[in-house]
Amino acid sequence: MKRFPYAHATHPQWRMAAALVLAQLRAQMALPEQAAAPSLGLLYVTDHYASEAQAILDHISAELREVTDWAGTVGIGIATNNAEYFDEPALAVMLCDLSPDQYRVFSGVAPLPASGTGDGGFVAHTALLHADPQLHDLGELVAELAERTQTGYVFGGLTASRSANVQFALGSAGNLRGQGAASGVLSGGISGVAFGPEVELISRVTQGAQPVDREREVTAVEDNVVLALDGEPALDVLLRELEIDLDQPEAAMARLRRTLVGITPPSRSGLDLDLNHPSHARGQFGPEVLVRHIIGLDPGRRGIAIAERPSLGARLAFCERHAQAARADLVRICSEIREELAPEMSGIGDVFTAPDDATLAAPRQIAGAIYVSCSGRGGPHFGAPSAELQIVRRALGDVPLVGFFANGEIAHQQLYGYTGVLTVFVHDGVPAA
């Protein structure tokens, strides 16, 4: 495996952006440390280009004939190394140097086989998912796909678009009989890429919310209405701990609008997440916590309605979005990834330090990376344009990276909110110059 070529561009006309991207890719593919003939392409576009998705895929795939398989989707914004494109026409491509027997592109017309059944000898180890947020029973479908992998770990995000929710899924392995020719552009459903055990990945979840109160046990619940916490009416706990006075409705509504809940299902307590183990930063949520909105109050039953159906025994903490906490947690996950790659490397805060002889520092390198972040994060939340991606760049270096800003993030078998999911492809060898 060699370093993955990647490119990105913005232009009012998609053909001009595509031309810039293709020129960058061809220049990189000519370099000895870069993959010269990759077969898998990841394509992400902003929703400004959503109506031209088919034309974009047709054009780029025709120009890059060595790339036989494509996956990707549309986002309100897209992510690249050191930069993000929000609310502007842009596209990004990364070409993955993987053997065709190490992955499978899947979709509704080319399903991922059940775990253990294989597909011409291929067995899924983990998978990148792109999903339509309007899908019925989305959580169950994500869990079902996770069960089709050996590890049960899937990652990715939900399409975010103000126009068409399109996905790219074009696989050389073909489609179900009777489905006809594949256009490669889909609306609805779930698509993505499954990776075999030969593809080494490191994946981490970073949270964007911080608790403002201690965790409590859900001791009474009906559907999505939490009725009691630690045996006390849930609404009473909320009003007391957050010092909310309903007799002052304007101030109360302002406080409630910025208050979220962090839920830890009983089955996820003490979760050792991702393909490896994450550490939990003090005073911050770990990846086992699902952040959800408060969607209403139930004064009659003294309950709190939330955008989730928690089970009895779940843990719940009130929380708020917090830019500094999000920044610190993003630095944390990057540090963990860096430590797994090269334990002798060290970092303090955002500063990366390495041994004087960099060629001795890291026999394991990042060939490429995928970053899926919440559409409510990015520059507006981190305080400056591209600040979120600049943190990743400072921590991991100049690595190939693409991704998108999603309507919900996927990791493990769960749907997250206000998080980022960073996944890197690892290869052994001498660092690229």
PDB file of N, CA, C and O in Angstrom, residues 73-101:
ATOM      1  N   THR A  73     -20.636  10.525  -1.088  1.00  0.00           N
ATOM      2  CA  THR A  73     -21.946  11.128  -0.899  1.00  0.00           C
ATOM      3  C   THR A  73     -21.822  12.649  -0.963  1.00  0.00           C
ATOM      4  O   THR A  73     -20.781  13.196  -1.305  1.00  0.00           O
ATOM      5  N   VAL A  74     -22.923  13.312  -0.583  1.00  0.00           N
ATOM      6  CA  VAL A  74     -22.997  14.767  -0.603  1.00  0.00           C
ATOM      7  C   VAL A  74     -23.118  15.281   0.828  1.00  0.00           C
ATOM      8  O   VAL A  74     -23.697  14.617   1.690  1.00  0.00           O
ATOM      9  N   GLY A  75     -22.559  16.462   1.078  1.00  0.00           N
ATOM     10  CA  GLY A  75     -22.661  17.075   2.396  1.00  0.00           C
ATOM     11  C   GLY A  75     -22.916  18.566   2.286  1.00  0.00           C
ATOM     12  O   GLY A  75     -22.656  19.179   1.244  1.00  0.00           O
ATOM     13  N   ILE A  76     -23.420  19.148   3.376  1.00  0.00           N
ATOM     14  CA  ILE A  76     -23.522  20.610   3.447  1.00  0.00           C
ATOM     15  C   ILE A  76     -22.133  21.209   3.254  1.00  0.00           C
ATOM     16  O   ILE A  76     -21.961  22.266   2.659  1.00  0.00           O
ATOM     17  N   GLY A  77     -21.151  20.501   3.765  1.00  0.00           N
ATOM     18  CA  GLY A  77     -19.752  20.871   3.569  1.00  0.00           C
ATOM     19  C   GLY A  77     -18.939  19.622   3.346  1.00  0.00           C
ATOM     20  O   GLY A  77     -19.390  18.501   3.617  1.00  0.00           O
ATOM     21  N   ILE A  78     -17.734  19.786   2.824  1.00  0.00           N
ATOM     22  CA  ILE A  78     -16.812  18.663   2.684  1.00  0.00           C
ATOM     23  C   ILE A  78     -15.508  18.995   3.382  1.00  0.00           C
ATOM     24  O   ILE A  78     -15.153  20.163   3.560  1.00  0.00           O
ATOM     25  N   ALA A  79     -14.802  17.954   3.798  1.00  0.00           N
ATOM     26  CA  ALA A  79     -13.571  18.096   4.562  1.00  0.00           C
ATOM     27  C   ALA A  79     -12.386  17.593   3.758  1.00  0.00           C
ATOM     28  O   ALA A  79     -12.486  16.596   3.035  1.00  0.00           O
ATOM     29  N   THR A  80     -11.266  18.280   3.887  1.00  0.00           N
ATOM     30  CA  THR A  80     -10.007  17.844   3.301  1.00  0.00           C
ATOM     31  C   THR A  80      -8.899  18.171   4.297  1.00  0.00           C
ATOM     32  O   THR A  80      -9.140  18.795   5.328  1.00  0.00           O
ATOM     33  N   ASN A  81      -7.694  17.762   4.008  1.00  0.00           N
ATOM     34  CA  ASN A  81      -6.580  18.085   4.886  1.00  0.00           C
ATOM     35  C   ASN A  81      -6.417  19.597   4.995  1.00  0.00           C
ATOM     36  O   ASN A  81      -6.207  20.285   3.998  1.00  0.00           O
ATOM     37  N   ASN A  82      -6.580  20.103   6.219  1.00  0.00           N
ATOM     38  CA  ASN A  82      -6.329  21.510   6.528  1.00  0.00           C
ATOM     39  C   ASN A  82      -7.388  22.480   6.024  1.00  0.00           C
ATOM     40  O   ASN A  82      -7.235  23.690   6.172  1.00  0.00           O
ATOM     41  N   ALA A  83      -8.457  21.980   5.396  1.00  0.00           N
ATOM     42  CA  ALA A  83      -9.453  22.903   4.835  1.00  0.00           C
ATOM     43  C   ALA A  83     -10.831  22.267   4.827  1.00  0.00           C
ATOM     44  O   ALA A  83     -10.983  21.046   4.768  1.00  0.00           O
ATOM     45  N   GLU A  84     -11.840  23.134   4.901  1.00  0.00           N
ATOM     46  CA  GLU A  84     -13.220  22.700   4.758  1.00  0.00           C
ATOM     47  C   GLU A  84     -13.912  23.624   3.762  1.00  0.00           C
ATOM     48  O   GLU A  84     -13.526  24.793   3.621  1.00  0.00           O
ATOM     49  N   TYR A  85     -14.902  23.095   3.092  1.00  0.00           N
ATOM     50  CA  TYR A  85     -15.695  23.885   2.148  1.00  0.00           C
ATOM     51  C   TYR A  85     -17.139  23.848   2.628  1.00  0.00           C
ATOM     52  O   TYR A  85     -17.794  22.813   2.559  1.00  0.00           O
ATOM     53  N   PHE A  86     -17.613  24.975   3.129  1.00  0.00           N
ATOM     54  CA  PHE A  86     -18.977  25.093   3.612  1.00  0.00           C
ATOM     55  C   PHE A  86     -19.738  26.070   2.730  1.00  0.00           C
ATOM     56  O   PHE A  86     -19.248  27.159   2.430  1.00  0.00           O
ATOM     57  N   ASP A  87     -20.958  25.659   2.351  1.00  0.00           N
ATOM     58  CA  ASP A  87     -21.849  26.547   1.612  1.00  0.00           C
ATOM     59  C   ASP A  87     -21.187  27.149   0.375  1.00  0.00           C
ATOM     60  O   ASP A  87     -21.336  28.324   0.054  1.00  0.00           O
ATOM     61  N   GLU A  88     -20.434  26.313  -0.343  1.00  0.00           N
ATOM     62  CA  GLU A  88     -19.845  26.709  -1.612  1.00  0.00           C
ATOM     63  C   GLU A  88     -19.691  25.466  -2.477  1.00  0.00           C
ATOM     64  O   GLU A  88     -19.582  24.353  -1.968  1.00  0.00           O
ATOM     65  N   PRO A  89     -19.705  25.620  -3.794  1.00  0.00           N
ATOM     66  CA  PRO A  89     -19.581  24.451  -4.677  1.00  0.00           C
ATOM     67  C   PRO A  89     -18.165  23.888  -4.630  1.00  0.00           C
ATOM     68  O   PRO A  89     -17.194  24.596  -4.924  1.00  0.00           O
ATOM     69  N   ALA A  90     -18.031  22.631  -4.243  1.00  0.00           N
ATOM     70  CA  ALA A  90     -16.705  22.028  -4.116  1.00  0.00           C
ATOM     71  C   ALA A  90     -16.809  20.517  -4.189  1.00  0.00           C
ATOM     72  O   ALA A  90     -17.873  19.930  -3.953  1.00  0.00           O
ATOM     73  N   LEU A  91     -15.684  19.883  -4.512  1.00  0.00           N
ATOM     74  CA  LEU A  91     -15.622  18.427  -4.516  1.00  0.00           C
ATOM     75  C   LEU A  91     -14.241  17.988  -4.071  1.00  0.00           C
ATOM     76  O   LEU A  91     -13.259  18.731  -4.188  1.00  0.00           O
ATOM     77  N   ALA A  92     -14.170  16.771  -3.542  1.00  0.00           N
ATOM     78  CA  ALA A  92     -12.918  16.180  -3.089  1.00  0.00           C
ATOM     79  C   ALA A  92     -12.884  14.717  -3.482  1.00  0.00           C
ATOM     80  O   ALA A  92     -13.910  14.033  -3.444  1.00  0.00           O
ATOM     81  N   VAL A  93     -11.706  14.240  -3.843  1.00  0.00           N
ATOM     82  CA  VAL A  93     -11.515  12.850  -4.267  1.00  0.00           C
ATOM     83  C   VAL A  93     -10.281  12.295  -3.577  1.00  0.00           C
ATOM     84  O   VAL A  93      -9.257  12.976  -3.470  1.00  0.00           O
ATOM     85  N   MET A  94     -10.364  11.067  -3.096  1.00  0.00           N
ATOM     86  CA  MET A  94      -9.189  10.329  -2.631  1.00  0.00           C
ATOM     87  C   MET A  94      -9.185   8.964  -3.298  1.00  0.00           C
ATOM     88  O   MET A  94     -10.217   8.293  -3.357  1.00  0.00           O
ATOM     89  N   LEU A  95      -8.037   8.568  -3.811  1.00  0.00           N
ATOM     90  CA  LEU A  95      -7.887   7.297  -4.508  1.00  0.00           C
ATOM     91  C   LEU A  95      -7.132   6.327  -3.613  1.00  0.00           C
ATOM     92  O   LEU A  95      -5.972   6.571  -3.259  1.00  0.00           O
ATOM     93  N   CYS A  96      -7.793   5.239  -3.238  1.00  0.00           N
ATOM     94  CA  CYS A  96      -7.258   4.317  -2.234  1.00  0.00           C
ATOM     95  C   CYS A  96      -6.482   3.178  -2.894  1.00  0.00           C
ATOM     96  O   CYS A  96      -7.010   2.486  -3.781  1.00  0.00           O
ATOM     97  N   ASP A  97      -5.265   2.997  -2.446  1.00  0.00           N
ATOM     98  CA  ASP A  97      -4.381   1.971  -3.010  1.00  0.00           C
ATOM     99  C   ASP A  97      -4.653   0.630  -2.336  1.00  0.00           C
ATOM    100  O   ASP A  97      -3.878   0.153  -1.509  1.00  0.00           O
ATOM    101  N   LEU A  98      -5.785   0.046  -2.691  1.00  0.00           N
ATOM    102  CA  LEU A  98      -6.188  -1.243  -2.143  1.00  0.00           C
ATOM    103  C   LEU A  98      -6.418  -2.222  -3.280  1.00  0.00           C
ATOM    104  O   LEU A  98      -6.935  -1.851  -4.335  1.00  0.00           O
ATOM    105  N   SER A  99      -6.065  -3.475  -3.039  1.00  0.00           N
ATOM    106  CA  SER A  99      -6.331  -4.510  -4.023  1.00  0.00           C
ATOM    107  C   SER A  99      -7.834  -4.773  -4.084  1.00  0.00           C
ATOM    108  O   SER A  99      -8.514  -4.744  -3.046  1.00  0.00           O
ATOM    109  N   PRO A 100      -8.401  -5.019  -5.276  1.00  0.00           N
ATOM    110  CA  PRO A 100      -9.848  -5.260  -5.383  1.00  0.00           C
ATOM    111  C   PRO A 100     -10.358  -6.405  -4.510  1.00  0.00           C
ATOM    112  O   PRO A 100     -11.545  -6.427  -4.170  1.00  0.00           O
ATOM    113  N   ASP A 101      -9.490  -7.326  -4.107  1.00  0.00           N
ATOM    114  CA  ASP A 101      -9.945  -8.419  -3.241  1.00  0.00           C
ATOM    115  C   ASP A 101      -9.972  -8.019  -1.764  1.00  0.00           C
ATOM    116  O   ASP A 101     -10.360  -8.808  -0.911  1.00  0.00           O
TER     117      ASP A 101
END
